[in-house]
XYZ file of N, CA, C and O in Angstrom:
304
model
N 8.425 5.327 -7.194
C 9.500 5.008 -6.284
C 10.070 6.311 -5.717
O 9.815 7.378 -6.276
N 10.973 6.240 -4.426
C 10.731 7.453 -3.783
C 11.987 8.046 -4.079
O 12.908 7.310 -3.724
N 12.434 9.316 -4.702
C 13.815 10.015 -5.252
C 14.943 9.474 -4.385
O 16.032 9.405 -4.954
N 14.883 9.032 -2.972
C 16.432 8.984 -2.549
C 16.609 7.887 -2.683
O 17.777 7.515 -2.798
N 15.342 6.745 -2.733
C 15.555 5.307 -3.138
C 15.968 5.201 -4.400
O 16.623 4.171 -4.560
N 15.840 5.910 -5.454
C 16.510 5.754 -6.696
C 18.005 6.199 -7.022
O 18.895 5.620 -7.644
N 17.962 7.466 -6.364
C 19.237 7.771 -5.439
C 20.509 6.441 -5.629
O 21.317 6.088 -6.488
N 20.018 5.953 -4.050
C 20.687 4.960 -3.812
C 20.860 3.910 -5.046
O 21.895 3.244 -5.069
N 20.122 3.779 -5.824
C 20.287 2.359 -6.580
C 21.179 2.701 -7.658
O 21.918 1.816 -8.088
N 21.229 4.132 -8.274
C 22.442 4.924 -8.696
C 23.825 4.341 -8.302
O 24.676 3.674 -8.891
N 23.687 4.899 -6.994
C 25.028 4.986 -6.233
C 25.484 3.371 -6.249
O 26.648 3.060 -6.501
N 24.482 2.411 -5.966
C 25.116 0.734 -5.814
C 25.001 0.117 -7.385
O 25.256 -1.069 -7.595
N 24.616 0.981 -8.400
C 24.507 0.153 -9.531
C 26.563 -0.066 -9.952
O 27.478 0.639 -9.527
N 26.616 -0.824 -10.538
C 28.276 -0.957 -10.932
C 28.551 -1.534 -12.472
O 27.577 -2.034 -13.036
N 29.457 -1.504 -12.980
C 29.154 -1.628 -14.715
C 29.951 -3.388 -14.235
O 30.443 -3.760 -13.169
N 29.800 -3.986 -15.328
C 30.251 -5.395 -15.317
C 30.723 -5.483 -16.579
O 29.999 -5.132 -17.510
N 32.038 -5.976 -16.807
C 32.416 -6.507 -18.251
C 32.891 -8.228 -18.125
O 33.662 -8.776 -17.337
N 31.970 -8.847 -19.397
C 32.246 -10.021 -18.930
C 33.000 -10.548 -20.927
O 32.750 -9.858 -21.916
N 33.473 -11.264 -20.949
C 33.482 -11.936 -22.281
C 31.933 -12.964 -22.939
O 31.557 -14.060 -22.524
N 31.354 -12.161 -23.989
C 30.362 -12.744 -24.335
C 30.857 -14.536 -25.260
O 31.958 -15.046 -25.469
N 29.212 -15.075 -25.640
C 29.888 -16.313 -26.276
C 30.979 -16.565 -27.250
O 31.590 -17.634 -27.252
N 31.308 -15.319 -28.316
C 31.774 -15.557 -29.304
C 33.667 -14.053 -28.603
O 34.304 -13.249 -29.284
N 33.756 -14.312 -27.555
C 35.025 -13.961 -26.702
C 34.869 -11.948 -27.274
O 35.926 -11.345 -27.090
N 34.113 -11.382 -27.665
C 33.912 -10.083 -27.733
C 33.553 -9.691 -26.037
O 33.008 -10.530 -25.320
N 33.949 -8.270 -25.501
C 34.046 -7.620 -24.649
C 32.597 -7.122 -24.330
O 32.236 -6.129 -24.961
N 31.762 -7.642 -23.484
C 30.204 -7.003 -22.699
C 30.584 -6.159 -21.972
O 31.747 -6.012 -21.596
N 29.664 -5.511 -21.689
C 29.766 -4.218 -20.891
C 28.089 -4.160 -20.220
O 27.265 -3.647 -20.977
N 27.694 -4.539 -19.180
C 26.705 -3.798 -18.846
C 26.134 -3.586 -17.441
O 26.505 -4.538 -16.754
N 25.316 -2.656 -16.659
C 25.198 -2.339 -15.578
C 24.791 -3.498 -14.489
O 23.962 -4.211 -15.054
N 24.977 -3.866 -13.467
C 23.937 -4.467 -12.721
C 24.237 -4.045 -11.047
O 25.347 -4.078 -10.516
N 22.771 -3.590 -10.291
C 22.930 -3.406 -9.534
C 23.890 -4.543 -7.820
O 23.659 -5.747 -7.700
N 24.407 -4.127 -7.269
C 25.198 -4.416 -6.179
C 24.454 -4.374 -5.202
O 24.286 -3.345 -4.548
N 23.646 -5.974 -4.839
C 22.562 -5.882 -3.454
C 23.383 -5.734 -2.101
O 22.721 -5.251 -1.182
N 24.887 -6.105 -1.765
C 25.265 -5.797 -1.057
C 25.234 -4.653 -0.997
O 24.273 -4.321 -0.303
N 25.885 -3.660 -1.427
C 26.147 -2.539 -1.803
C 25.043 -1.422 -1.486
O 25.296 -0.500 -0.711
N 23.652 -1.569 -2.208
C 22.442 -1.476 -2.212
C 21.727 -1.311 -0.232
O 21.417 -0.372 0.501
N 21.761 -2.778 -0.119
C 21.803 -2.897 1.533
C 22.237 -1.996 2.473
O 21.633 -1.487 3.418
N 23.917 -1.807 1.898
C 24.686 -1.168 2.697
C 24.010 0.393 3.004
O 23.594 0.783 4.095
N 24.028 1.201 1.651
C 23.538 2.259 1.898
C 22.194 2.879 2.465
O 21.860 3.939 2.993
N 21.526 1.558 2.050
C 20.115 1.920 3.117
C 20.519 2.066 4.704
O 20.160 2.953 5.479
N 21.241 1.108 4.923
C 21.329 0.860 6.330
C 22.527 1.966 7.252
O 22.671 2.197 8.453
N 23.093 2.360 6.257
C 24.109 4.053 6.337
C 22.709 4.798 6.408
O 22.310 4.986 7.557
N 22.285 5.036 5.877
C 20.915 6.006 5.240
C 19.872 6.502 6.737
O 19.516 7.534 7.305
N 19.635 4.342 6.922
C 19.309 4.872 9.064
C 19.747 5.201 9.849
O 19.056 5.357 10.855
N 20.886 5.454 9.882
C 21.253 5.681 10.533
C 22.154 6.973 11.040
O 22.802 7.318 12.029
N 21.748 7.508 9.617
C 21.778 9.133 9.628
C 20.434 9.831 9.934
O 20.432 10.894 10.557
N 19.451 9.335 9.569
C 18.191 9.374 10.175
C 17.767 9.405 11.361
O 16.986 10.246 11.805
N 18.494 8.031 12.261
C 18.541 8.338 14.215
C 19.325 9.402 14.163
O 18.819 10.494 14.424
N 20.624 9.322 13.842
C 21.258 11.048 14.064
C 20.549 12.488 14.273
O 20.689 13.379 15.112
N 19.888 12.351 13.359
C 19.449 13.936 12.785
C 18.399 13.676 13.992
O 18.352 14.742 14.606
N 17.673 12.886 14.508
C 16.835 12.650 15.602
C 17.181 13.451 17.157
O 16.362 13.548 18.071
N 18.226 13.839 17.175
C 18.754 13.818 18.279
C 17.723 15.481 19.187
O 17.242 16.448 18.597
N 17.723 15.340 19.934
C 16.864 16.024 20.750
C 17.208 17.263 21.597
O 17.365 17.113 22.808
N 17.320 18.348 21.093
C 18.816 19.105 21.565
C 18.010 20.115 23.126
O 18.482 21.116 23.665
N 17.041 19.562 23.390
C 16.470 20.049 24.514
C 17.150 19.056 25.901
O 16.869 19.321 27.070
N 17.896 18.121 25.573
C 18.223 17.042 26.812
C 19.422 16.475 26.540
O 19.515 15.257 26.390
N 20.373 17.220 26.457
C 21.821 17.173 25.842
C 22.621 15.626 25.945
O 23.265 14.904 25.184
N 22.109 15.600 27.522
C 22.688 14.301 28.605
C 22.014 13.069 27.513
O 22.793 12.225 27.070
N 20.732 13.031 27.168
C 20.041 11.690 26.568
C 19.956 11.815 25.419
O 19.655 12.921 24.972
N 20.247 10.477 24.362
C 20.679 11.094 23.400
C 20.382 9.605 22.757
O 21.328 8.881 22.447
N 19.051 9.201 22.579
C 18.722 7.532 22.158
C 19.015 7.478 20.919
O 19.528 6.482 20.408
N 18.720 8.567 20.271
C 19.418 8.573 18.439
C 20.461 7.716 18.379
O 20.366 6.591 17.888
N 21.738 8.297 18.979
C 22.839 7.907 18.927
C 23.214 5.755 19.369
O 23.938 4.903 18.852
N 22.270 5.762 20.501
C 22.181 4.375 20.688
C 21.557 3.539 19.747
O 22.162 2.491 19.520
N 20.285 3.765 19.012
C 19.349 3.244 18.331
C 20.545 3.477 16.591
O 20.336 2.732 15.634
N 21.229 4.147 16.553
C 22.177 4.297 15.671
C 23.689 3.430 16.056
O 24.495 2.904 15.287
N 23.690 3.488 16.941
C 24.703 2.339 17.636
C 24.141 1.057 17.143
O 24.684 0.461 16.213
N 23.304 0.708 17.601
C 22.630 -0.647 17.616
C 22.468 -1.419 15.983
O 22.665 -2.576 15.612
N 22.052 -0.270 15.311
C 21.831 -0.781 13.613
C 23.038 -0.904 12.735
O 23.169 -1.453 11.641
N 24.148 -0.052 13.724
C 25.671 -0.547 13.158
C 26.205 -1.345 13.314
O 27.195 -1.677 12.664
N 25.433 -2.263 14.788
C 26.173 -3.464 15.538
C 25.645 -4.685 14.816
O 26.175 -5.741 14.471
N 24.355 -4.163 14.696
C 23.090 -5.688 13.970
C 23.618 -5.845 12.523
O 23.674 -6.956 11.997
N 24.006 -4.709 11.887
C 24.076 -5.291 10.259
C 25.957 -5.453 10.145
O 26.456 -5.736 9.056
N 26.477 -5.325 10.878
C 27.999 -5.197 11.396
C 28.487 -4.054 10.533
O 29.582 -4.182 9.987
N 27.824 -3.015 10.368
C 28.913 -1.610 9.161
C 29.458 -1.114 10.395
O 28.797 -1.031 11.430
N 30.771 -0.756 10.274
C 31.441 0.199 10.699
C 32.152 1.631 10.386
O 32.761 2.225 11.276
């Protein structure tokens, strides 16, 4: 698996405490697919960024194609 994808699953994992059967205190990790989602889709869109083309100052599709993946998954 690829280091920043594990990365990420770091960053969205979250601890959970629940009351087990006999009312003692659980404790244990589980990852956050929202969460998870989210940062991939932050992740592209630093990716169109860094794209940007510094030979044609005026055009600048990174920024749109990075527009667009903020509009489709609604992050702001």
């Amino acid at each position: 698996m690829n280091k920043r994808i594990k990365e990420l699953i770091e960053q969205a994992t979250v601890e959970v405490r629940s009351h087990g059967a006999f009312g003692e205190l659980e404790r244990y990790s589980e990852l956050d697919p929202e969460k998870f989602a989210e940062l991939i889709v932050r992740e592209a869109i630093q990716v169109c960024l860094s794209q940007r083309d510094p030979a044609n100052l005026n055009y600048k599709p990174s920024e749109r194609f990075a527009e667009a993946i903020k509009q489709h998954f609604r992050i702001y």
